[in-house]
Tab-separated table of C-alpha atoms in Angstrom:
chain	number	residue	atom	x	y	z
R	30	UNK	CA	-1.118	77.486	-59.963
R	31	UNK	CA	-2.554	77.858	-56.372
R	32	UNK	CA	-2.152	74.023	-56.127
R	33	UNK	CA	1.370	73.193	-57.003
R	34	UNK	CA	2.287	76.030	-54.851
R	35	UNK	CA	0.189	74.897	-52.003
R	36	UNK	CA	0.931	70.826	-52.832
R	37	UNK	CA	4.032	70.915	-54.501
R	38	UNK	CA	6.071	69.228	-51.553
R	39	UNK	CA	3.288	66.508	-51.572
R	40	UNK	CA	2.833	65.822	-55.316
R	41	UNK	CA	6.720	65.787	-55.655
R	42	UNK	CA	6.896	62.945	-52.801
R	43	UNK	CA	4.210	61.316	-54.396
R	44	UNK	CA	5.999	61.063	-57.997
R	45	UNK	CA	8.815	59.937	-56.293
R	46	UNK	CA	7.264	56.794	-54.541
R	47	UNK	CA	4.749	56.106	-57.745
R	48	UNK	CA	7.562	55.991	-60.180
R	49	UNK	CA	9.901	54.141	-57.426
R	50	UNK	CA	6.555	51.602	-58.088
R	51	UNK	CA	6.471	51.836	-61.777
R	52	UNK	CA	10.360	50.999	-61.955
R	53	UNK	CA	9.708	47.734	-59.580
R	54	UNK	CA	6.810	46.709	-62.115
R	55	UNK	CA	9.658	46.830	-65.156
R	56	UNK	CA	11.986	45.189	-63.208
R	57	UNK	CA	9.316	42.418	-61.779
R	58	UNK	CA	7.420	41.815	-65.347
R	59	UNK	CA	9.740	43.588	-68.681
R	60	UNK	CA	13.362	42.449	-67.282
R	61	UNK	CA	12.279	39.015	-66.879
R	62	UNK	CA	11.413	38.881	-70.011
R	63	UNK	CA	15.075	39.600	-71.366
R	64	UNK	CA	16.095	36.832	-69.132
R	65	UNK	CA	13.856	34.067	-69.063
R	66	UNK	CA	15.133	32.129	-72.246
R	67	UNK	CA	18.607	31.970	-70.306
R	68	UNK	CA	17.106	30.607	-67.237
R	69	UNK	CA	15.327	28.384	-69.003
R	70	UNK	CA	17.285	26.657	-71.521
R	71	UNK	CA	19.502	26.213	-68.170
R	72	UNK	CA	22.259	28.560	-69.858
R	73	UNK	CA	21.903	30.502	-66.458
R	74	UNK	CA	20.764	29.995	-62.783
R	75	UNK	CA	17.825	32.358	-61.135
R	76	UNK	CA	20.428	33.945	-59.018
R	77	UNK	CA	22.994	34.092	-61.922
R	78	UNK	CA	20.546	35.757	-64.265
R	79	UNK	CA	19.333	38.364	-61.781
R	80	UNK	CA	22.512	39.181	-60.877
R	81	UNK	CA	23.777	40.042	-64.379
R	82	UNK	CA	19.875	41.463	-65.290
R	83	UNK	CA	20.690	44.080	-62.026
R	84	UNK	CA	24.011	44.942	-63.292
R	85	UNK	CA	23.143	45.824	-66.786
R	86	UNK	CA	19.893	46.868	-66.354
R	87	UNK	CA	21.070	49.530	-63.377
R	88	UNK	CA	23.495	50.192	-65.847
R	89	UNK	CA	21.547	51.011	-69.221
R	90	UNK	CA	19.142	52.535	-67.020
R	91	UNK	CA	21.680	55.211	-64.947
R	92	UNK	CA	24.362	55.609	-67.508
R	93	UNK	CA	22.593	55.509	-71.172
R	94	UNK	CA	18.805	55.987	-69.477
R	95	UNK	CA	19.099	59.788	-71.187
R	96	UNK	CA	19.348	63.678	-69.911
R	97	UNK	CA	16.144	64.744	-71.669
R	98	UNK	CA	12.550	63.190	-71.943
R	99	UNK	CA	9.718	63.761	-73.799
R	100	UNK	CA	6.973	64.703	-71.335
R	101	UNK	CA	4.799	62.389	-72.193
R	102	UNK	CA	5.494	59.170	-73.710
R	103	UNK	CA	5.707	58.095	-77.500
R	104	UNK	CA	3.982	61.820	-77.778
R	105	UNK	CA	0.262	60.121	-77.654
R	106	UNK	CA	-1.084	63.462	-75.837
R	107	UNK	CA	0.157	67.107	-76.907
R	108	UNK	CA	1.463	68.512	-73.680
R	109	UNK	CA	0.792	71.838	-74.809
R	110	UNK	CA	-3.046	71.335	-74.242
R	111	UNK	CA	-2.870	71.334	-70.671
R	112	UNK	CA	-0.662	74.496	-70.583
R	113	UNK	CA	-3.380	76.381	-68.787
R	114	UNK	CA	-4.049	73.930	-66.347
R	115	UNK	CA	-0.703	72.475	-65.679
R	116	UNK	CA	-1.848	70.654	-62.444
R	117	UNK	CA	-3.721	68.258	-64.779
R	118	UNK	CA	-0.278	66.891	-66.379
R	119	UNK	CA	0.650	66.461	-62.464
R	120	UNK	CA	-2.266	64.140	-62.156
R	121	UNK	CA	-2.221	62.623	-64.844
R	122	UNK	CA	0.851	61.790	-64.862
R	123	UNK	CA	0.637	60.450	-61.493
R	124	UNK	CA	-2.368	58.393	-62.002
R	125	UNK	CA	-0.550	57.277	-64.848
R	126	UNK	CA	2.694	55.951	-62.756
R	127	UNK	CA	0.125	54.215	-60.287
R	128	UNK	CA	-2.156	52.921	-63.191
R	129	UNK	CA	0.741	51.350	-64.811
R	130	UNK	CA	2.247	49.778	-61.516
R	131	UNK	CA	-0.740	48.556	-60.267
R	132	UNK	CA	-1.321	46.685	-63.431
R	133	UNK	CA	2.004	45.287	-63.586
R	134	UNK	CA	2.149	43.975	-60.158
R	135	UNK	CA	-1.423	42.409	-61.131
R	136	UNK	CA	0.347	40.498	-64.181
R	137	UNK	CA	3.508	39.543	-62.894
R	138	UNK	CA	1.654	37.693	-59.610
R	139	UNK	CA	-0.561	35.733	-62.623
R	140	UNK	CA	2.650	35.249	-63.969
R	141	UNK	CA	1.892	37.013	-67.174
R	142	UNK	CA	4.515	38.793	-69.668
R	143	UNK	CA	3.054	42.139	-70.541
R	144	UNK	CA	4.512	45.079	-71.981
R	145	UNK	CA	5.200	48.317	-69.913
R	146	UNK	CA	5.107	50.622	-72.542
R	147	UNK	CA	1.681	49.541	-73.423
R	148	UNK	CA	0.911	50.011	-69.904
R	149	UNK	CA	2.043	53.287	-69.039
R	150	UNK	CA	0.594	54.654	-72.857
R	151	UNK	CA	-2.824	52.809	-71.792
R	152	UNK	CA	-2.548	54.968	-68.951
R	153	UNK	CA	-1.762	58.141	-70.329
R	154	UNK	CA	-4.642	57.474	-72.630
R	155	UNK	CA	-6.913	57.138	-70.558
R	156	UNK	CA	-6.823	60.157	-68.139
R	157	UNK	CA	-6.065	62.108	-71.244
R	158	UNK	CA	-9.194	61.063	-73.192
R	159	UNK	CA	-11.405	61.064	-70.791
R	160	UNK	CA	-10.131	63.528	-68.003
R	161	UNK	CA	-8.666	66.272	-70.741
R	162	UNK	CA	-10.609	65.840	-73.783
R	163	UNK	CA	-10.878	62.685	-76.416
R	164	UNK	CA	-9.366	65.220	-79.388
R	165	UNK	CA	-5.763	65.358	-76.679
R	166	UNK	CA	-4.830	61.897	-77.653
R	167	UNK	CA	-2.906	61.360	-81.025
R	168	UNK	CA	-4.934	58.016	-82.078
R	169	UNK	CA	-2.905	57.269	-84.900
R	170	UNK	CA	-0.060	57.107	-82.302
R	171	UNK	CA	-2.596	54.767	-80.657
R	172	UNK	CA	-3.026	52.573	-83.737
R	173	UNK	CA	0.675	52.050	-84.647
R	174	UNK	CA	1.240	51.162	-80.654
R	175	UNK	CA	-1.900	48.249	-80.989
R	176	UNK	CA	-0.198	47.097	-84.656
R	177	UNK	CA	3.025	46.381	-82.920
R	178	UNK	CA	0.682	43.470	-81.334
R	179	UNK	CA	0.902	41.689	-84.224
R	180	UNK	CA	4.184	43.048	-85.713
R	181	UNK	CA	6.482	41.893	-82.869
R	182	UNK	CA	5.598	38.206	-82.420
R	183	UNK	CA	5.152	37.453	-86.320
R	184	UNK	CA	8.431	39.062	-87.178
R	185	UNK	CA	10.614	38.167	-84.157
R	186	UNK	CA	8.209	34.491	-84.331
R	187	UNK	CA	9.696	34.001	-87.907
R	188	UNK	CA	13.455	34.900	-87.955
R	189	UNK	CA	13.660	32.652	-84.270
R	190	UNK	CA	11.743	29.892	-86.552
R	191	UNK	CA	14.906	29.986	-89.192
R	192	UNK	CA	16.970	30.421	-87.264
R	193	UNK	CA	16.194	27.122	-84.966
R	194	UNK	CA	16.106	25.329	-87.826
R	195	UNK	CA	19.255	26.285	-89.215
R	196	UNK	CA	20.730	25.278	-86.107
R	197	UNK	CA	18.730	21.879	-86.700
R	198	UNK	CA	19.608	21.261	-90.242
R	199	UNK	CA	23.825	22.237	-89.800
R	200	UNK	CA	24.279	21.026	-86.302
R	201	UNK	CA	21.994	19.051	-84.486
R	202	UNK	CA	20.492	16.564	-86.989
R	203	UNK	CA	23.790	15.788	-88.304
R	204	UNK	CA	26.153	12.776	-87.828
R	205	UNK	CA	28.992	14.358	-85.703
R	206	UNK	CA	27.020	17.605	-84.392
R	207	UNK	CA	29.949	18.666	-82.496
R	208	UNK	CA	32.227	18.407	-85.217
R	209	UNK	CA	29.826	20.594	-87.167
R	210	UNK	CA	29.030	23.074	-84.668
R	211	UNK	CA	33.081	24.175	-84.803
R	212	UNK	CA	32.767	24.461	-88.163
R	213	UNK	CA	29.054	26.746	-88.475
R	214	UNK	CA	29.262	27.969	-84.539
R	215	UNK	CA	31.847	31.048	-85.927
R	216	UNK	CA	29.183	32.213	-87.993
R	217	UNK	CA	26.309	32.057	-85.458
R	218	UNK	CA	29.321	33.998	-83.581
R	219	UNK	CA	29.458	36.829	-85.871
R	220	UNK	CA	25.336	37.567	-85.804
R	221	UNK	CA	25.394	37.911	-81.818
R	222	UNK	CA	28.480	40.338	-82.385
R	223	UNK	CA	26.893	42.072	-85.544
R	224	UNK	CA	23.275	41.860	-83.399
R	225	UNK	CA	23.864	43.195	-80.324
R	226	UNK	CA	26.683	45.959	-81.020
R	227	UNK	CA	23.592	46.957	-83.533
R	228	UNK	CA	21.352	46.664	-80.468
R	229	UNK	CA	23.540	48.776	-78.425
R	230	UNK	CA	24.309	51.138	-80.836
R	231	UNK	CA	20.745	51.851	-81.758
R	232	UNK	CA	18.759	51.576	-78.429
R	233	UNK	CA	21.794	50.850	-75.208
R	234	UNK	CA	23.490	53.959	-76.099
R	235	UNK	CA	20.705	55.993	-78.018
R	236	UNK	CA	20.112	58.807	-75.345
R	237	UNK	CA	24.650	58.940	-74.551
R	238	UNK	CA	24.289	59.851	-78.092
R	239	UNK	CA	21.929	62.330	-78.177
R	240	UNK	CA	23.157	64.053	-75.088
R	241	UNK	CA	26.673	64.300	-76.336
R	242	UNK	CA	25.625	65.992	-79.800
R	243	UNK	CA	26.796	62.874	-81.605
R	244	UNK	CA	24.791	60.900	-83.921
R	245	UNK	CA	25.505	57.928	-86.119
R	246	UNK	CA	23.043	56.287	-88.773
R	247	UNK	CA	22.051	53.314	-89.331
R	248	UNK	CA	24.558	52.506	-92.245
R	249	UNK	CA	27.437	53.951	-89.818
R	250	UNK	CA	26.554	51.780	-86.883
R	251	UNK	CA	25.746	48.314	-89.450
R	252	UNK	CA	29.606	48.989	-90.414
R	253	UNK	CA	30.504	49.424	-86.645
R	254	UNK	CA	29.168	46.686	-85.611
R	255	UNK	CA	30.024	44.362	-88.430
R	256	UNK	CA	33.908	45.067	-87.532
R	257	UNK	CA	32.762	43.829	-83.767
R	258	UNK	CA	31.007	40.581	-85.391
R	259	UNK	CA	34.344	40.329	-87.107
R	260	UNK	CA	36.283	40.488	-84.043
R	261	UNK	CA	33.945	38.288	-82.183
R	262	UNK	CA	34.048	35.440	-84.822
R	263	UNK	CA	37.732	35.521	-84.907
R	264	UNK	CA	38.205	34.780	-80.913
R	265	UNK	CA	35.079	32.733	-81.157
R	266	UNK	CA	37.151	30.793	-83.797
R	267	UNK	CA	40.481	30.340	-81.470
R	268	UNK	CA	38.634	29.883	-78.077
R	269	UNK	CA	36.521	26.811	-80.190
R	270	UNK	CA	39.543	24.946	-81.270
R	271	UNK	CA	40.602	24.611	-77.330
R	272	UNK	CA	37.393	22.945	-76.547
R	273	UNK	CA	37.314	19.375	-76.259
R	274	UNK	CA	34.416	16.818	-76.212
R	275	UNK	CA	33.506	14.931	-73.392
R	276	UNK	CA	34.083	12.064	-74.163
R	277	UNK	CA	30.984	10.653	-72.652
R	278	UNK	CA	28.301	13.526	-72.635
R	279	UNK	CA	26.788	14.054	-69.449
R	280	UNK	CA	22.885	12.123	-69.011
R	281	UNK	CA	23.851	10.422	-72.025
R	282	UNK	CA	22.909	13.391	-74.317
R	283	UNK	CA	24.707	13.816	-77.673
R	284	UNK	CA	24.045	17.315	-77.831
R	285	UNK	CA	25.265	17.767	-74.428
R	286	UNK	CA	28.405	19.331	-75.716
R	287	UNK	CA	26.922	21.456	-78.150
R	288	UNK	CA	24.588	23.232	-76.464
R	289	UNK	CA	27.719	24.109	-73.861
R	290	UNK	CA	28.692	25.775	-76.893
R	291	UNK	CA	25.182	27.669	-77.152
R	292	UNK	CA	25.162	28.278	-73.535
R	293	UNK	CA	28.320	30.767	-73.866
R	294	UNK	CA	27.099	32.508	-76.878
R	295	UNK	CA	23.592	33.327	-74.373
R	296	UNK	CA	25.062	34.787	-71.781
R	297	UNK	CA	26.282	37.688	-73.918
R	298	UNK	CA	23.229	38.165	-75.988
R	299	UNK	CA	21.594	38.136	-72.547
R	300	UNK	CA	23.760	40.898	-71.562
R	301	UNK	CA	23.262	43.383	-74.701
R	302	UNK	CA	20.027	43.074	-74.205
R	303	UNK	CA	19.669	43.861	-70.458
R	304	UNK	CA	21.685	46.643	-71.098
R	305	UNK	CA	19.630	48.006	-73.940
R	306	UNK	CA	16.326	47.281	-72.061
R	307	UNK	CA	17.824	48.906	-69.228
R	308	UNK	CA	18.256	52.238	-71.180
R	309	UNK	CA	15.244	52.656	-73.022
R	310	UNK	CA	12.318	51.490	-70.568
R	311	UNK	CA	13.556	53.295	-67.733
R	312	UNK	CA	11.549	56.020	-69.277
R	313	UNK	CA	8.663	54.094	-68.560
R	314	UNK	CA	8.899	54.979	-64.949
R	315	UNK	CA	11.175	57.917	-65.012
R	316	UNK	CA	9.062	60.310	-67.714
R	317	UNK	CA	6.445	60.430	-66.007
R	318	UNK	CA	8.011	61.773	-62.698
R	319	UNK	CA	10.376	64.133	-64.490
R	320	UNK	CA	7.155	65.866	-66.124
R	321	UNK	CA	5.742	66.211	-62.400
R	322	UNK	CA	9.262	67.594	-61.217
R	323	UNK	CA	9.452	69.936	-64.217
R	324	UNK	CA	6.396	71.257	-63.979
R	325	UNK	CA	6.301	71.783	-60.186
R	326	UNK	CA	9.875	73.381	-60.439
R	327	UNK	CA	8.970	76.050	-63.056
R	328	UNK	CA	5.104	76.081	-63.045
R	329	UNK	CA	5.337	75.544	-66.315
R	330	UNK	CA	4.488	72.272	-69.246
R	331	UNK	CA	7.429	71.842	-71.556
R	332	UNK	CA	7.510	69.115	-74.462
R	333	UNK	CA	10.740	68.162	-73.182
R	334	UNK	CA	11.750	67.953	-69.752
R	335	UNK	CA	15.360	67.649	-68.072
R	336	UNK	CA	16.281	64.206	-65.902
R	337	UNK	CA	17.947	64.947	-62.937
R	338	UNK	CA	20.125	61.989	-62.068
R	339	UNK	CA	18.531	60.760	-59.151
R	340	UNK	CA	15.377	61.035	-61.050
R	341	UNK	CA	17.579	57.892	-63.173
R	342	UNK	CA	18.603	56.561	-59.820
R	343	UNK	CA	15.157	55.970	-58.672
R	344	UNK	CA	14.404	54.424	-61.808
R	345	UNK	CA	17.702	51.968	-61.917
R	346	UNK	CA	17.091	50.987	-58.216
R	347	UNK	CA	13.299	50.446	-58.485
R	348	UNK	CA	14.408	48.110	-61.704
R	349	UNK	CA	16.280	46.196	-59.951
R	350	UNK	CA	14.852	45.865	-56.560
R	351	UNK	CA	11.963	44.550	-58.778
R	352	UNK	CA	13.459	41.992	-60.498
R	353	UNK	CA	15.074	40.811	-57.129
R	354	UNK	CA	11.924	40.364	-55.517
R	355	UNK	CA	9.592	39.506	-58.391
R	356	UNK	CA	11.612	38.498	-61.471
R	357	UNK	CA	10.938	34.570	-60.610
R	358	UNK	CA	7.203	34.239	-61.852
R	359	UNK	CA	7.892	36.028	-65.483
R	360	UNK	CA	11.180	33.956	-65.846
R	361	UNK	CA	9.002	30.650	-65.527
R	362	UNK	CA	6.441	31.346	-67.826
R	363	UNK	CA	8.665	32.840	-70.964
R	364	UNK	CA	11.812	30.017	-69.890
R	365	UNK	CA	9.594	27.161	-69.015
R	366	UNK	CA	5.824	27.468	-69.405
R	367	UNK	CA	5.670	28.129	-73.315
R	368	UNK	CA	7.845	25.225	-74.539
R	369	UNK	CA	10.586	23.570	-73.501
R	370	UNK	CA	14.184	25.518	-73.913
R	371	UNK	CA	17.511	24.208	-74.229
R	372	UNK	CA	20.657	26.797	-75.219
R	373	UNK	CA	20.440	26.203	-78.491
R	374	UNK	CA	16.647	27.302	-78.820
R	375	UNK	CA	16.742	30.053	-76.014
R	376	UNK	CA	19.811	31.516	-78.377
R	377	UNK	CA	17.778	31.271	-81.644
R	378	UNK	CA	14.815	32.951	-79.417
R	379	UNK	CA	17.183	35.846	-78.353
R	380	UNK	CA	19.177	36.528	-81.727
R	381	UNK	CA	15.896	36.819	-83.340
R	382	UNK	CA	14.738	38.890	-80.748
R	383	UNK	CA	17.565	41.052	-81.249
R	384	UNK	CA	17.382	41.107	-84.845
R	385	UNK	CA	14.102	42.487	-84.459
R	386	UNK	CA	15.058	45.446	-82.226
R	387	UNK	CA	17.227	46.606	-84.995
R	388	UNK	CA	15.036	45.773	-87.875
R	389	UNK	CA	12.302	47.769	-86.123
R	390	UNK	CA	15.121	50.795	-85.072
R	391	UNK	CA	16.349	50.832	-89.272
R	392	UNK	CA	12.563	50.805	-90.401
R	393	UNK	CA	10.556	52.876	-87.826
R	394	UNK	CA	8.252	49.809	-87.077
R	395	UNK	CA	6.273	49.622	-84.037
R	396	UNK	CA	7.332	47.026	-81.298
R	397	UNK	CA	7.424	45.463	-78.061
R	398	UNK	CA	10.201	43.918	-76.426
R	399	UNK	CA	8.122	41.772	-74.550
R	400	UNK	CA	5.853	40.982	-77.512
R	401	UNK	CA	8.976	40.256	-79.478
R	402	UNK	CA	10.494	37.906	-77.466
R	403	UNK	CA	7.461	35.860	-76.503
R	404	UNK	CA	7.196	35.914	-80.074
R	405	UNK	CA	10.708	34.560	-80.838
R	406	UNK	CA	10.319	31.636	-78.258
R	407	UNK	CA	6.921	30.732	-79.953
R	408	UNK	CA	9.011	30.311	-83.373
R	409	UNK	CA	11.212	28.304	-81.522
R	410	UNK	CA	9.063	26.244	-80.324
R	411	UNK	CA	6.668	25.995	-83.669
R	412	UNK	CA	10.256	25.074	-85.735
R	413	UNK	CA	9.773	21.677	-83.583
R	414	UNK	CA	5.859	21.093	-83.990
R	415	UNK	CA	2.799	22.864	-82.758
R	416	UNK	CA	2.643	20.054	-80.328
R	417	UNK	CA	5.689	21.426	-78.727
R	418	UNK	CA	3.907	24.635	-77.926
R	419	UNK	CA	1.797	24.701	-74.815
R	420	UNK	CA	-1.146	26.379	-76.237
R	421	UNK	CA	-3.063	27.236	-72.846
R	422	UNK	CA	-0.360	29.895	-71.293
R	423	UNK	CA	-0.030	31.079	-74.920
R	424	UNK	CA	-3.659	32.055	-74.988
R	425	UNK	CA	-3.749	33.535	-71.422
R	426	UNK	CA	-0.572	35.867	-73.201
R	427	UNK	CA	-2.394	36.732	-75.784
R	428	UNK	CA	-5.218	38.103	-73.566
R	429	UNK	CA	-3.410	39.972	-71.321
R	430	UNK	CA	-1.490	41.822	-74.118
R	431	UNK	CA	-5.458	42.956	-75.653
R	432	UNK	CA	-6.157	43.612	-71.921
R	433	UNK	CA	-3.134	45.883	-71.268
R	434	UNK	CA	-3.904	49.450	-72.300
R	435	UNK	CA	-8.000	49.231	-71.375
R	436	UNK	CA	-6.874	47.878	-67.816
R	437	UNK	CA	-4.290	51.028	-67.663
R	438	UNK	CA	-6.423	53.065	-69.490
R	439	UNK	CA	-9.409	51.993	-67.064
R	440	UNK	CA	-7.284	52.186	-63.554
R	441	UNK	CA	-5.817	55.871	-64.677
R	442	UNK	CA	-9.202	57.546	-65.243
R	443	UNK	CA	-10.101	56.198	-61.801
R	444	UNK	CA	-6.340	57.686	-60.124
R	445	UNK	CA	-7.215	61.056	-61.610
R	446	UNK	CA	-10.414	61.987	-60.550
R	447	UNK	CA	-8.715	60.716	-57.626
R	448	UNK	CA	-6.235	63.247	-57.403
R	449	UNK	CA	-8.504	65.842	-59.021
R	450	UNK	CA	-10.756	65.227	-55.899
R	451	UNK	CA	-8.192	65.561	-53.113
R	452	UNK	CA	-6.062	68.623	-54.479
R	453	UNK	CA	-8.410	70.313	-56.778
């Protein structure tokens, strides 16, 4: 106790700045990742994309980030076994915070999209295992976390591959496919309304509802937000009739005036999902530094811990400052650097990425945003050839998603004895 008493001032500063880090390495490397089909399929500008990303992320992340967090992440390590030492949650969980935002400034200058809750539980892992004892980590909490590897990519990887080609067979490879986009584009319409009110139902505004008392299940929200994919079909259908086709494309594309069409429909599922990233992996950065807080402020470890709000603050601003400054080199390799995007493909990519988030929230699977949307654009991309896939940067993923939790794992043990060494 001596040493929070002594330190307390200093450890509290210092969970402050590492989690202001963590939050930049979310915003630099995970938002990105929400946003990169839109930049590139074209469907949104750099600047137009991180403006949006900064207004729902800050917003998902401040308003529907949550009141109360688990002390330590996805429960991997039983708080209660430090409850004699609670100075060693303090370190860990800083070394944890620095661990996790070290590693994720590392990927996102290689340009690589990695996941930060597989960082930050790498890094809780590792002080816990090896600076608590290896029987405080939960490794079948472990297990399901390294299964969502494979779960995200091949699920989200399939539904984006039927999708696309749905799109292909009804739209594109037709005779008039701007005749028959009106006629299918409604329904398309009604999955990103029945999608992402699911999406924000189940993750955007997960922690509003569990704060207020208020819960709904799964078969409440599906009806919810199949009245909202109603509504959106219905002014998708009226807003369609008013559009009129070039009548010479621009660059002499046929599909030019389709994927206008595709464009639109983006730019909301881009939203939803900013929002909903936003409000979940703020906890990423925040967690961590509301276990410090708590346990500085009563002396005490608690399984759950209270958020003040400028704990959420720091976390919202440090998103978005992030994505500002960093957002650029994740954006090329998911929009760009896998395959080529246009609208139409970047929108298959992000409905099945969103119908993945809910699948996962209705069944209790494991998975990634990040690993679900890299996923989903590989689909894409594989519904047009393997040839159309640039297999290089989808190898150098790969690897940095098995590197992940040993790098945080490896770079947290070395933070805590750290710590340990200066204040213990």
């Amino acid at each position: 106790m001596t040493v929070i008493a002594e330190y307390g001032q200093i450890l509290l500063i210092l969970a402050c700045v590492f989690g202001l880090f963590m939050a930049w390495g979310v915003g630099a490397n995970d938002v990105a990742n929400a946003m990169g089909t839109s930049v590139g399929s074209k469907a949104l500008t750099i600047k137009q994309a991180i403006i949006i990303a900064m207004i729902f992320e800050f917003l998902g992340a401040y308003l529907a980030g949550g009141a109360v967090t688990s002390t330590i992440r996805k429960g991997i390590v039983d708080p209660a076994i430090m409850a004699g030492s609670p100075e060693l949650l303090v370190y860990g969980m800083l070394s944890a915070l620095l661990a996790a935002g070290t590693w994720l400034l590392i990927a996102s200058i290689l340009g690589w999209p990695v996941s930060t809750t597989h960082s930050i539980v790498g890094a809780i892992v590792g002080f816990a295992a090896v600076g608590i004892s290896v029987d405080a980590v939960a490794w079948g909490k472990v297990a399901s976390i390294v299964a969502s590897w494979v779960v995200s990519p091949m699920l989200a990887g399939t539904i984006a591959f039927f999708i696309f080609r749905s799109v292909q067979r009804l739209i594109l490879n037709t005779e008039d496919p701007f005749a028959n986009a009106r006629r299918y584009i409604p329904f398309y319409m009604f999955a990103v309304g029945f999608l992402i009110a699911m999406v924000t139902l189940l993750k955007g505004l997960k922690h509003v509802f569990k704060d207020s008392g208020f819960s709904l299940n799964f078969l409440e929200s599906a009806l919810i937000a199949a009245v909202i994919g109603g509504i959106v079909c219905v002014v998708g259908i009226f807003l369609l009739r008013r559009i009129q086709p070039e009548e010479t494309p621009s660059g002499g594309n046929r599909f030019a005036n389709v994927e206008k069409l595709f464009a639109i429909l983006m730019v909301f599922t881009a939203c939803a999902m900013a929002f909903a990233h936003g409000s979940n992996d703020v906890a990423n950065a925040v967690g961590p530094m509301a276990a410090v807080i708590n346990v500085i402020n009563t002396g005490g470890i608690a399984a759950k811990s209270v958020m003040p709000s400028w704990v959420l603050l720091i976390g919202g601003v440090g998103i978005v400052i992030g994505l500002a400054t960093y957002g650029f080199k994740v954006m090329a390799t998911i929009g760009k650097k896998i395959t080529e995007l246009t609208p139409s493909r970047g929108f298959a990519a992000e409905l099945a990425a969103a119908a993945t988030v809910v699948l996962a929230s209705g069944t209790g699977l494991p998975i990634s945003t990040t690993h679900t949307l890299v996923g989903a654009v590989l689909g894409v991309g594989l519904a047009r050839g393997i040839g159309a896939l640039n297999l290089g940067v989808v190898g150098s993923i790969f690897m940095s998603w098995v590197v992940t939790l040993p790098a945080g794992a490896g770079l947290a043990i070395l933070f805590f004895f750290f710590f340990k060494g200066i204040f213990g």
